[in-house]
Short mmCIF file of C-alpha atoms in Angstrom, two decimals:
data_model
loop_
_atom_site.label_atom_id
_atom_site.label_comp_id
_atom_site.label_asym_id
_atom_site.label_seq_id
_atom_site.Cartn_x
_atom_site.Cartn_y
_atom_site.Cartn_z
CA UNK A 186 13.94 -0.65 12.75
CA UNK A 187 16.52 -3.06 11.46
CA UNK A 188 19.64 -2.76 12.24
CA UNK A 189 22.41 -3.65 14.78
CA UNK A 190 24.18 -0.98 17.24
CA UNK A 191 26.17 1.82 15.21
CA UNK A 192 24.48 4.94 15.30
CA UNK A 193 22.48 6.45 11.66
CA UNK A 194 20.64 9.55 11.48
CA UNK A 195 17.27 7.76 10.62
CA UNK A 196 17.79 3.76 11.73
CA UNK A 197 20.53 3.42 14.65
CA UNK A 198 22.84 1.48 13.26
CA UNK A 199 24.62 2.08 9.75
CA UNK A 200 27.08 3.04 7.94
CA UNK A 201 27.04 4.33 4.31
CA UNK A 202 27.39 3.34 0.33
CA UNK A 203 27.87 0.43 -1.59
CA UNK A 204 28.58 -3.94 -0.28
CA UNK A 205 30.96 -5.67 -2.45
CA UNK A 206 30.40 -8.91 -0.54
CA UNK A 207 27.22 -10.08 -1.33
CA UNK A 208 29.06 -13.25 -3.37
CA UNK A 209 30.83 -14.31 -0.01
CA UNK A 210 29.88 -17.71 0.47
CA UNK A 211 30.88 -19.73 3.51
CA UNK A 212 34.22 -21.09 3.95
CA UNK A 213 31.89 -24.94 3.44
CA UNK A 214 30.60 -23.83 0.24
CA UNK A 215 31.28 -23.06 -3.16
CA UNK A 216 30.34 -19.78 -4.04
CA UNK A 217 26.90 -19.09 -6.27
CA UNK A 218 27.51 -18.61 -9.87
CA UNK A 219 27.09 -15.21 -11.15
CA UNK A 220 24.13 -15.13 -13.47
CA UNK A 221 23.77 -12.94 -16.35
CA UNK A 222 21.50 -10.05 -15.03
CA UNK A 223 18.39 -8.95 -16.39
CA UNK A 224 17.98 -5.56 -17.62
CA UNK A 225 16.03 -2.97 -15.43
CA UNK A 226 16.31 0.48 -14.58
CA UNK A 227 14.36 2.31 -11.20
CA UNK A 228 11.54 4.89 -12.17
CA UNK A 229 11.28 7.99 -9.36
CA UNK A 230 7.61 7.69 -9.02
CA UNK A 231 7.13 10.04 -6.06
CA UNK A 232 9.11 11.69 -2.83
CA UNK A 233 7.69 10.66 0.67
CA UNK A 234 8.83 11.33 3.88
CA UNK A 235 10.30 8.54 5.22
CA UNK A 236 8.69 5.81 3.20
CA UNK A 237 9.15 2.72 5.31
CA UNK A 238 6.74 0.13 3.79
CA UNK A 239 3.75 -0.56 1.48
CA UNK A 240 1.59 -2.66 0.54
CA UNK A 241 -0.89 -3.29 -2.29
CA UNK A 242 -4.42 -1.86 -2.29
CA UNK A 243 -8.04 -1.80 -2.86
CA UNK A 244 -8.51 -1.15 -6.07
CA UNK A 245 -5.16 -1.63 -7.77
CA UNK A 246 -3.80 0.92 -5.28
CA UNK A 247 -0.20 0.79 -3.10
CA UNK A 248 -1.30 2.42 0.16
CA UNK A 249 3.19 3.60 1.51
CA UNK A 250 3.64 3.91 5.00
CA UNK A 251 5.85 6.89 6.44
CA UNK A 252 7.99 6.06 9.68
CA UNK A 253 6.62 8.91 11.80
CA UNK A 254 3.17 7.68 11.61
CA UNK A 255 1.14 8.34 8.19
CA UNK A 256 -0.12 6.00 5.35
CA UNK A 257 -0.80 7.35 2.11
CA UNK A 258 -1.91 6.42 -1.17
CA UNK A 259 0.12 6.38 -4.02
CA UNK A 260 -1.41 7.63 -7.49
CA UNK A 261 -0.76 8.87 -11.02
CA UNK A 262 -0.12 12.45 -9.44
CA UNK A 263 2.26 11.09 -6.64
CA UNK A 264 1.10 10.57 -3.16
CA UNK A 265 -2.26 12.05 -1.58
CA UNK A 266 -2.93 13.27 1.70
CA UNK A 267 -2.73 10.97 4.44
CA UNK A 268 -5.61 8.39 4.56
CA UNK A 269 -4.28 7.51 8.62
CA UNK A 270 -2.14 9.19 10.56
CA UNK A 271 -0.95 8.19 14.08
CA UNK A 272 1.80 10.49 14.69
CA UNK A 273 0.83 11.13 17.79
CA UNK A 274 1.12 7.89 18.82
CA UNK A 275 4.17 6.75 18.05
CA UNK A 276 7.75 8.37 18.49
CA UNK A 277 10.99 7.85 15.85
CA UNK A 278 13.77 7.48 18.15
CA UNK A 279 15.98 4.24 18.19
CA UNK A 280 14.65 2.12 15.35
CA UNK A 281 10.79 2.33 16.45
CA UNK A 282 7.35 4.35 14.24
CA UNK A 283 5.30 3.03 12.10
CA UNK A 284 7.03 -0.32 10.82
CA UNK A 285 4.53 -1.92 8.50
CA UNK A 286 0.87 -2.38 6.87
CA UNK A 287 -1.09 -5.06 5.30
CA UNK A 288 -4.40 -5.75 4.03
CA UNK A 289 -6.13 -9.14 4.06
CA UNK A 290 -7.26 -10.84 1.08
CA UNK A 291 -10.39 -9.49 0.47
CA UNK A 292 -9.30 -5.75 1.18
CA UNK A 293 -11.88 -5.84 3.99
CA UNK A 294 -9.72 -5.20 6.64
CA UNK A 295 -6.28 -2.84 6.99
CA UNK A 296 -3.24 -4.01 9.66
CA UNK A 297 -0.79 -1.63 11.17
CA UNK A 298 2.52 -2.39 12.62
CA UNK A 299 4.24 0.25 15.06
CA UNK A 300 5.96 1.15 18.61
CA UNK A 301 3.60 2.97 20.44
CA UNK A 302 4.96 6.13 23.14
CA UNK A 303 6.29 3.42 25.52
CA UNK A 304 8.03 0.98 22.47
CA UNK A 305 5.51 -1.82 22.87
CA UNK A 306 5.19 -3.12 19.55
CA UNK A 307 1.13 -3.14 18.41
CA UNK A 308 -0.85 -4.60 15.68
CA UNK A 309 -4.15 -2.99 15.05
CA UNK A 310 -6.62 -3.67 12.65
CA UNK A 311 -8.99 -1.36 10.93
CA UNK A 312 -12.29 -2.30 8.41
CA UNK A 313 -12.26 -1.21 5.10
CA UNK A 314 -15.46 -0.19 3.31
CA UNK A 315 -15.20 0.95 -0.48
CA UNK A 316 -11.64 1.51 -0.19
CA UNK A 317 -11.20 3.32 2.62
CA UNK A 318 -10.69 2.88 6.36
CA UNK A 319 -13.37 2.78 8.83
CA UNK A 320 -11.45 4.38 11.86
CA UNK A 321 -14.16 3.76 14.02
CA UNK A 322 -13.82 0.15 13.44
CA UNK A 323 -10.23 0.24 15.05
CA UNK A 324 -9.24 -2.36 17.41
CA UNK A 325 -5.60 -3.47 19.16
CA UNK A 326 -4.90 -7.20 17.82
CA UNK A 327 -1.62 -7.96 19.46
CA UNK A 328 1.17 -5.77 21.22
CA UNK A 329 4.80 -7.27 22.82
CA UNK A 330 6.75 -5.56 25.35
CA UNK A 331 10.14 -4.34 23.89
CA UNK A 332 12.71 -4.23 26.39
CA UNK A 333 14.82 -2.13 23.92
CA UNK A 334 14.11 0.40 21.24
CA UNK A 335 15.87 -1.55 18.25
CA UNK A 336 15.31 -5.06 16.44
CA UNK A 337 11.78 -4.21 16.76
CA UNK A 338 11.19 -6.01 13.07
CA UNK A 339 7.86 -5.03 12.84
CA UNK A 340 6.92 -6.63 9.32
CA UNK A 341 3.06 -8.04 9.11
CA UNK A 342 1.42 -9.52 5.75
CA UNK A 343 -1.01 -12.02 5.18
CA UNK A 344 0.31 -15.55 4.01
CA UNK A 345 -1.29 -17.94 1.32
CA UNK A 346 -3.60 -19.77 4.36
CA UNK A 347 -5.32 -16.34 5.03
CA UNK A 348 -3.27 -15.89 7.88
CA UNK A 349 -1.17 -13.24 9.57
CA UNK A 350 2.01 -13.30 9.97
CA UNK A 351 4.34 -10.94 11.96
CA UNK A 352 8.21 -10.18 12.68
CA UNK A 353 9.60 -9.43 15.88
CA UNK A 354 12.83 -9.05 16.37
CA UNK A 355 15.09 -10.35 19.59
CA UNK A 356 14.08 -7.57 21.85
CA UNK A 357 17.23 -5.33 21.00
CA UNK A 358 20.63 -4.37 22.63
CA UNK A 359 22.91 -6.74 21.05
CA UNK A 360 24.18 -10.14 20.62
CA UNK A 361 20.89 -11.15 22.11
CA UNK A 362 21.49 -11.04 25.87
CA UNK A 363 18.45 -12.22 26.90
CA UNK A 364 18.70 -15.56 24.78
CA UNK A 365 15.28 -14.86 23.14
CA UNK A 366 16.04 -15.89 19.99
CA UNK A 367 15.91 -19.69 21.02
CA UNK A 368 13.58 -19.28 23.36
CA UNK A 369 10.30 -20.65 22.81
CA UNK A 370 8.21 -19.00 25.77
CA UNK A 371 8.58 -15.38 24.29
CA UNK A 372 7.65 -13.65 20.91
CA UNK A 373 10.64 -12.09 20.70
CA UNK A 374 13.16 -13.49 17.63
CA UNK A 375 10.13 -15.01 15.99
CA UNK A 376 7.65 -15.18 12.79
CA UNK A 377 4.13 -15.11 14.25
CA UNK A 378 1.17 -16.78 12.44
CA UNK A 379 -2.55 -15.40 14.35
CA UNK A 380 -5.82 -15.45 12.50
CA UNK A 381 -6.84 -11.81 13.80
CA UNK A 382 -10.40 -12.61 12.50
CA UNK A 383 -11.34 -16.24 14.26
CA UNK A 384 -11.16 -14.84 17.96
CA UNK A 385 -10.57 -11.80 20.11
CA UNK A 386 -8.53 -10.05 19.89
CA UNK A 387 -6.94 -13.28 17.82
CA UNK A 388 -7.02 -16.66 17.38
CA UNK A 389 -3.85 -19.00 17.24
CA UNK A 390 -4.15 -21.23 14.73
CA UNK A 391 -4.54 -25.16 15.65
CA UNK A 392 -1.79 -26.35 13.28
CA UNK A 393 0.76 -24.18 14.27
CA UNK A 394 3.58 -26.00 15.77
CA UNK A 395 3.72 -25.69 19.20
CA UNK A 396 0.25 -24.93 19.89
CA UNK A 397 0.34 -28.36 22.13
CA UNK A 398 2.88 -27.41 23.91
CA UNK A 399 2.93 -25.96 27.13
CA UNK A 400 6.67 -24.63 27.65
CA UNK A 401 6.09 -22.65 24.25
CA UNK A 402 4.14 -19.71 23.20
CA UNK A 403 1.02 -21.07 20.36
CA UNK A 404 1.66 -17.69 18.31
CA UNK A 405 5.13 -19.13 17.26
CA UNK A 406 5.43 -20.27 13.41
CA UNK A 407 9.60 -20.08 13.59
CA UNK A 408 12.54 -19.32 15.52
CA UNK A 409 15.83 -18.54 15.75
CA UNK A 410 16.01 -14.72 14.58
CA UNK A 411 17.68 -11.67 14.86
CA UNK A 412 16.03 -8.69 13.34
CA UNK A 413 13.49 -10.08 10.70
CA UNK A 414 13.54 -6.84 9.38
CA UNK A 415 11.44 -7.49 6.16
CA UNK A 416 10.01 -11.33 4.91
CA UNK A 417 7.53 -11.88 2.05
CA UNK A 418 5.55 -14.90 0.43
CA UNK A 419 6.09 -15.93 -3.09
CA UNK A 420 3.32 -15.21 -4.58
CA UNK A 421 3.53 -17.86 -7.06
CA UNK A 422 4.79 -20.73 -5.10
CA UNK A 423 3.88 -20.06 -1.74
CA UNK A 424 7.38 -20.02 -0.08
CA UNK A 425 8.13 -17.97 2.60
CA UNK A 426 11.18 -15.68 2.61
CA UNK A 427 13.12 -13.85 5.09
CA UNK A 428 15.79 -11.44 5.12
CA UNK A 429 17.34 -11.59 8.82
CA UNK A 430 19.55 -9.15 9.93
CA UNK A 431 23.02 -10.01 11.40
CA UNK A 432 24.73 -8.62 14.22
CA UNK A 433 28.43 -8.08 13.20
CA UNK A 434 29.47 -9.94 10.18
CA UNK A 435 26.73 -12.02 8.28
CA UNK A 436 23.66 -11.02 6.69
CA UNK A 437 20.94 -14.18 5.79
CA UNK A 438 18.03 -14.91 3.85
CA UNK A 439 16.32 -17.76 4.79
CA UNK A 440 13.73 -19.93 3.02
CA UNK A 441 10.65 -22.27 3.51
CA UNK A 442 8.68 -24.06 1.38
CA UNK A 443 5.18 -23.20 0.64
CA UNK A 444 3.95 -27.06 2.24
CA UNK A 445 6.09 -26.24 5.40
CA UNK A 446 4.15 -27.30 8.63
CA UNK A 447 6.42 -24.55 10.66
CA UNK A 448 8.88 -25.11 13.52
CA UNK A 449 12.08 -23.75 11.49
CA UNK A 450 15.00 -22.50 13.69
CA UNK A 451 17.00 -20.51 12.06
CA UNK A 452 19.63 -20.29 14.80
CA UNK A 453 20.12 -16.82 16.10
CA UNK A 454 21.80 -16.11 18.58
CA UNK A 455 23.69 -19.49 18.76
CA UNK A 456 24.64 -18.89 15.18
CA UNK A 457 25.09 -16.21 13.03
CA UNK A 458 23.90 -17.04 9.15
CA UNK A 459 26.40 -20.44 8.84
CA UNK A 460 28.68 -19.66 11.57
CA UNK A 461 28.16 -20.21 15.54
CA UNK A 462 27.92 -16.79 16.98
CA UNK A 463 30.57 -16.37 19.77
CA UNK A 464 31.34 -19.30 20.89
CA UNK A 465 28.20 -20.97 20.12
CA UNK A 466 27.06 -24.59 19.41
CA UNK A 467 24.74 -24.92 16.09
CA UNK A 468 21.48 -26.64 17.08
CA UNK A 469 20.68 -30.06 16.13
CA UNK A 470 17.30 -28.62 13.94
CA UNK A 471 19.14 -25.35 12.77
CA UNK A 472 17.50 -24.75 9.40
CA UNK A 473 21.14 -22.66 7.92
CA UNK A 474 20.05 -19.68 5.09
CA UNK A 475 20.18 -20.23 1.39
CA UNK A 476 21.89 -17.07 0.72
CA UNK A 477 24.44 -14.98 3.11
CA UNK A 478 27.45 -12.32 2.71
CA UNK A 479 29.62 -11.02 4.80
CA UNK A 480 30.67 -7.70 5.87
CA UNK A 481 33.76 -7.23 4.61
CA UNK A 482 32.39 -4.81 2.25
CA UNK A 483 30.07 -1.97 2.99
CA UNK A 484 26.83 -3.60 3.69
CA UNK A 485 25.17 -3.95 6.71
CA UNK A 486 21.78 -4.23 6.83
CA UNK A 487 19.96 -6.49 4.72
CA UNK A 488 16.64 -5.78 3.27
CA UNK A 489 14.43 -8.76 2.22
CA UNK A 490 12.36 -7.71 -1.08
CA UNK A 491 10.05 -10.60 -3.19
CA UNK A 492 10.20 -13.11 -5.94
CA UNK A 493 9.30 -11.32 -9.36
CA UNK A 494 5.98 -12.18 -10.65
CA UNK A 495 5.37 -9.18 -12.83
CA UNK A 496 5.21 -9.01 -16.40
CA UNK A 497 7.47 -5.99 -17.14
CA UNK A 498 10.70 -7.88 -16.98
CA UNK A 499 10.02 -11.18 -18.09
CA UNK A 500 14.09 -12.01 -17.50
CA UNK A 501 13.43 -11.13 -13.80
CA UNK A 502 10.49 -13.71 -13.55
CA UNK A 503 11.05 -15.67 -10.27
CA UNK A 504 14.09 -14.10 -9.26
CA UNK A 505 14.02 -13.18 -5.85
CA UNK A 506 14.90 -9.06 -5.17
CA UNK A 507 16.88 -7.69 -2.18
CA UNK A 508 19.14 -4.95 -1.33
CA UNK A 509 20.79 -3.69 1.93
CA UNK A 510 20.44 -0.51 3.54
CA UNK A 511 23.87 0.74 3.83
CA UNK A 512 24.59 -0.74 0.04
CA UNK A 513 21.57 0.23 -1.89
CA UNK A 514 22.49 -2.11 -4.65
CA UNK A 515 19.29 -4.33 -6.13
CA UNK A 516 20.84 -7.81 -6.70
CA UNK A 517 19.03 -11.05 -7.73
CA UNK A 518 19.24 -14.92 -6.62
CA UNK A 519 18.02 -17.63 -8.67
CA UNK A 520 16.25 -20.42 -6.49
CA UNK A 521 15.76 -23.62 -7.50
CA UNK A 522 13.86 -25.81 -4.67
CA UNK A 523 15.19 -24.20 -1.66
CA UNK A 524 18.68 -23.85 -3.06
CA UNK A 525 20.74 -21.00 -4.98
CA UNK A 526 21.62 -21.52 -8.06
CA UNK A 527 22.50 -18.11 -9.15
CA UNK A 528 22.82 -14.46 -8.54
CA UNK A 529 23.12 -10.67 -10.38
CA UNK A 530 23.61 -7.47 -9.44
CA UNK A 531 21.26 -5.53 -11.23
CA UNK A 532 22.79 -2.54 -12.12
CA UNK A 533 20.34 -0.18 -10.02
CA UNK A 534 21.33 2.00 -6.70
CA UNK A 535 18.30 2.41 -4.45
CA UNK A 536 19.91 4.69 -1.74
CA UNK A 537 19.06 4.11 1.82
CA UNK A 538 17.01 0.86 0.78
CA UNK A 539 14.85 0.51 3.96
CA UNK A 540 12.19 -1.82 2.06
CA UNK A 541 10.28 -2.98 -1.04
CA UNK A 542 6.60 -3.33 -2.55
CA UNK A 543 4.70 -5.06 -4.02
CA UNK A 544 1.56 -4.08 -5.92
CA UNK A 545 -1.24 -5.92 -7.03
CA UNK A 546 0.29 -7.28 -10.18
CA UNK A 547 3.24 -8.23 -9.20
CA UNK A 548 5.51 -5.28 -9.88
CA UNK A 549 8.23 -3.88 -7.43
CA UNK A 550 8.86 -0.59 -6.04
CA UNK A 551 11.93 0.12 -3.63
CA UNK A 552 11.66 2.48 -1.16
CA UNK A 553 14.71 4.61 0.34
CA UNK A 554 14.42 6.02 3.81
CA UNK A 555 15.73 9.70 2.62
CA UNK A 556 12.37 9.30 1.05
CA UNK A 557 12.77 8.15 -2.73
CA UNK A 558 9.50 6.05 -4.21
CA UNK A 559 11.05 3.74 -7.47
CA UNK A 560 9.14 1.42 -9.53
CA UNK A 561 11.61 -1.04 -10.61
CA UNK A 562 11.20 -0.74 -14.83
CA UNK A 563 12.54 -2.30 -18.00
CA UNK A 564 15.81 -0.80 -18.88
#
């Protein structure tokens, strides 16, 4: 899924416990204030097996996707029996499964991310009547060959326009051999932007910015990335945020306004986070991260959450939440038009966290790969 060459029993590449470096700020720049944290504590909700992502459903729902190939619905009770399962289609070696799930807007129509037997990375797209999935309806949007089984990203969601986005990674190995990340004529180290309902199997939006040109793929909304493990919108601004995943010793989150017209390159593989990546020159458009740390601590892995726009907390309101797999930790950042201004660490462990959710007002659930469901509470 995420992560960078070290072997893990579930993701390929990790290493265990808790970062202390998540306040490293390049040697450039002063380093973020500490902000006074707001109060929360993390609510076991459920147990899955392998909860991987989620995403908000019909009805006030959050429909969690396991890794080996099931979606389920989470309820009162826990989680119900699978409402899809494709375990037969996919495989859990390297960092490949089932990788992510979306719904459009209007809950008419259900997205699936995975690897299928060979590792091509597929989007398909099911109707949605009443709730539930149609699975006659089903129909292959989009696949990419993977020419390795890790930095598959795999992360899909609908943005503010109505379209799709999706996350692919660089294609794998490591240290990008390939050069894919800067390379405009693949898919690979790129944020997607498709409008899986205005053609078939898609159409490519006509404002995306480099539909015009000829030496680049029209699919491409940015550039420049590693392992885009796990991005989300704001849902109250609009912004776009992604948590990219470094390959020895930075991990990024990188930002874009809501009125961004696309293009960003966010440097990979020439740089790493704020710092050329082996010998690298930083490109005259590199778009650097708001937030990195280093790995001189124990993380490794970050994982990209969302603003808060739930009403639980209200301290929390428009913080933005991430944690990193081999940390766990739940810290905070402040941003203030595209910049930092502050950070917290929480005060709350999620394990293994592999990913978070959001449900359909605005409240957060982590999700650890050992297979822990938290709703992220009022302490």
């Amino acid at each position: 899924m995420k992560v960078r060459t070290r072997s893990s029993a579930i993701i390929g590449s990790i290493c265990l416990v808790a970062s202390l470096a998540l306040t490293t700020a390049s040697a450039d720049e002063p380093a973020v204030p500490r902000q006074a944290a707001a109060e929360v504590a993390l609510t076991k909700v459920a147990t899955a097996q392998n909860p991987i992502a989620g995403a908000a459903g019909p009805g006030d729902t959050v429909w969690i996707a396991e890794r080996a190939g099931t979606v389920r619905v989470l309820g009162d009770q826990g989680l119900g029996e699978p409402v899809l399962d494709i375990s037969g289609e996919t495989t859990t070696d390297g960092e490949r499964g089932l990788l992510g799930i979306a719904f459009d807007k209007e809950f008419a129509h259900f997205y699936i991310s995975f690897t299928n037997l060979e590792g091509t990375s597929t989007v398909d797209e099911f109707a949605v009547k009443d709730g539930r999935l149609q699975p006659d309806t089903r129909r292959t949007v989009l696949t990419q060959t993977q020419p390795y089984p890790n930095h598959n990203g795999g992360d899909i969601r609908f943005g503010p326009d109505g379209y799709l986005y999706i996350a692919f990674g660089d294609g794998g190995s490591g240290g990008d051999p390939h050069g894919n990340g800067q390379k405009l004529d693949t898919l690979l180290g790129k944020i997607l932007r498709i409008d899986p309902s205005g053609g078939e199997p898609y159409a490519i939006p006509s404002d995306n910015p480099f539909v015009n040109d000829p030496n680049a793929k029209g699919e491409i909304w940015a550039y420049g990335l590693r392992n885009p493990w796990r991005f989300s919108f704001d849902s109250g601004t609009g912004d776009l945020l992604i948590a990219d995943v470094g390959q020895s010793a930075w991990e990024e989150i990188d930002w874009a306004p809501a009125d961004s017209k696309g293009g960003e390159n966010y440097g990979w593989s020439s740089m790493e986070g704020n710092h050329p990546f082996r010998g690298g020159t930083e490109p005259a458009n590199h778009v650097p991260p708001i937030h990195e740390y280093d790995r001189n601590g124990l993380g490794c892995s970050v994982t990209g959450g969302y603003v808060y726009r739930g009403e639980a907390i209200p301290d929390l309101k428009g913080q933005y939440l991430f944690s990193d797999y081999c940390d766990g930790t739940v810290r905070a950042l402040q941003i203030e038009n595209g910049k930092v201004t502050g950070e917290s660490d929480l005060g709350v462990n999620g394990g293994e966290t592999i990913s978070f959710v959001q449900d359909g007002d605005g409240e957060l659930y982590v999700l650890a790969i050992g297979g822990s469901i938290s709703r992220i509470d009022p302490a």
